[in-house]
Amino acid sequence: MNRYRCVVRKGLCGIEDTMAIRVRVFHDEQGFTEVIDETDPVAHNIVLYDGERPIATGRLFPYRDGIYKIGRVAVEQEYRRGGTGRELMAQLEALARSLGAQAIQLSAQEGAVGFYERLGYAAFGEWYMDEHCPHRDMTKTL
């Protein structure tokens, strides 16, 4: 059962709430400098709302034949550890299925690998740095 209202948008139109969450989580809280990139114009962005308040976001975009990528997953700090991230990922996976995805890949921050493993994702490849933070690629067959 979904606790939050979910809005999906494609491209850059109407993604002010997505950007606001990314800036608060990635830039202000975690110190990343890049919160928007060349993928955003072609990505589907999901925002979860608690009432009218945007609380979580993530994006989905085609990667290779049958594989989609999830990225920029961000949950406002006070909504972490309560199932919001799990609900956001379920919405992103459902969208991927509806678009014909057979598998999903993502790039997980070191501290989030366990979260994604509990959702059925498996790590592959070596650790690498994205800005100042270690990341690991992960995949899940749908």
XYZ file of C-alpha atoms in Angstrom:
142
model
C 0.000 0.000 0.000
C 1.370 3.396 -0.974
C 1.601 5.900 1.839
C 2.559 8.791 -0.385
C 1.337 10.453 -3.547
C 3.624 9.691 -6.499
C 4.187 12.023 -9.460
C 6.162 11.012 -12.570
C 7.535 13.544 -15.038
C 9.740 13.093 -18.095
C 12.500 15.530 -18.933
C 13.118 18.891 -17.291
C 9.587 20.291 -17.366
C 8.051 20.577 -13.912
C 10.918 19.050 -11.934
C 11.461 21.899 -9.475
C 10.575 19.616 -6.542
C 13.031 16.987 -7.795
C 15.811 19.567 -7.984
C 14.999 21.005 -4.556
C 15.302 17.568 -2.924
C 18.532 16.823 -4.793
C 20.082 20.125 -3.721
C 19.146 19.574 -0.060
C 20.309 15.936 0.057
C 23.236 15.750 -2.357
C 24.655 19.287 -2.245
C 23.800 20.731 1.164
C 23.928 17.521 3.208
C 26.455 15.347 1.355
C 28.684 17.919 -0.365
C 28.226 16.856 -3.998
C 28.553 19.585 -6.621
C 26.689 17.982 -9.541
C 22.948 17.573 -8.974
C 21.812 17.934 -12.587
C 23.469 16.491 -15.689
C 22.974 15.624 -19.356
C 20.762 12.636 -18.483
C 18.009 14.697 -16.855
C 16.350 15.843 -20.118
C 15.682 12.206 -21.118
C 14.959 10.727 -17.678
C 11.680 9.988 -15.949
C 11.697 11.627 -12.515
C 9.549 10.373 -9.666
C 8.700 12.481 -6.640
C 6.914 11.170 -3.555
C 4.800 13.664 -1.635
C 3.619 13.591 1.964
C 0.576 15.795 1.546
C 1.943 18.702 -0.483
C 5.519 18.271 0.740
C 8.034 16.662 -1.668
C 10.003 14.103 0.376
C 11.808 11.724 -2.003
C 12.916 11.545 -5.610
C 14.680 9.304 -8.094
C 15.128 9.055 -11.820
C 14.899 6.286 -14.391
C 16.323 6.242 -17.902
C 17.071 3.727 -20.667
C 20.632 2.422 -20.581
C 21.005 -0.523 -22.977
C 18.673 -3.029 -24.620
C 16.174 -4.012 -21.922
C 18.200 -2.369 -19.143
C 17.202 0.838 -17.399
C 19.212 2.813 -14.855
C 17.951 4.261 -11.608
C 19.806 7.243 -10.248
C 19.713 10.341 -8.090
C 17.729 8.503 -5.400
C 17.273 10.971 -2.549
C 15.056 10.884 0.539
C 14.680 13.841 2.891
C 16.524 13.101 6.123
C 13.501 12.910 8.435
C 11.850 10.336 6.145
C 14.748 7.872 6.104
C 14.503 4.522 7.900
C 10.713 4.503 7.735
C 10.117 2.729 4.440
C 10.052 5.795 2.206
C 13.146 4.708 0.260
C 11.678 1.246 -0.226
C 8.425 2.768 -1.523
C 10.337 5.072 -3.882
C 12.317 2.137 -5.285
C 9.113 0.113 -5.757
C 7.641 2.999 -7.778
C 10.807 3.285 -9.894
C 10.844 -0.471 -10.528
C 7.155 -0.467 -11.463
C 7.788 2.346 -13.936
C 10.748 0.420 -15.385
C 8.568 -2.668 -15.872
C 5.883 -0.582 -17.583
C 8.516 0.720 -19.998
C 9.656 -2.813 -20.860
C 12.773 -3.080 -18.710
C 14.110 -6.569 -18.093
C 16.748 -5.419 -15.612
C 17.804 -2.359 -13.650
C 21.251 -1.049 -12.866
C 22.235 1.633 -10.397
C 25.299 3.196 -8.827
C 25.117 2.891 -5.039
C 26.934 5.041 -2.527
C 28.980 2.937 -0.140
C 26.559 3.525 2.737
C 23.532 2.505 0.656
C 24.775 -0.844 -0.708
C 23.076 -2.804 2.099
C 19.766 -1.024 1.462
C 19.844 -2.035 -2.212
C 20.946 -5.596 -1.392
C 17.853 -5.967 0.820
C 15.776 -4.962 -2.234
C 17.331 -7.726 -4.348
C 20.160 -5.851 -6.064
C 23.567 -7.498 -6.502
C 26.862 -5.627 -6.631
C 29.234 -6.135 -9.540
C 32.547 -4.662 -10.637
C 35.017 -2.678 -8.603
C 34.463 0.241 -6.264
C 34.968 3.660 -7.873
C 34.817 7.279 -6.783
C 32.023 9.628 -7.798
C 33.221 13.024 -6.659
C 34.356 12.318 -3.063
C 32.232 9.217 -2.370
C 32.922 5.497 -3.062
C 30.273 3.871 -5.261
C 29.520 0.370 -6.505
C 27.447 -0.688 -9.512
C 24.488 -2.931 -8.749
C 21.901 -4.779 -10.819
C 18.533 -6.493 -10.434
C 16.631 -8.656 -12.909
C 12.945 -7.805 -13.092
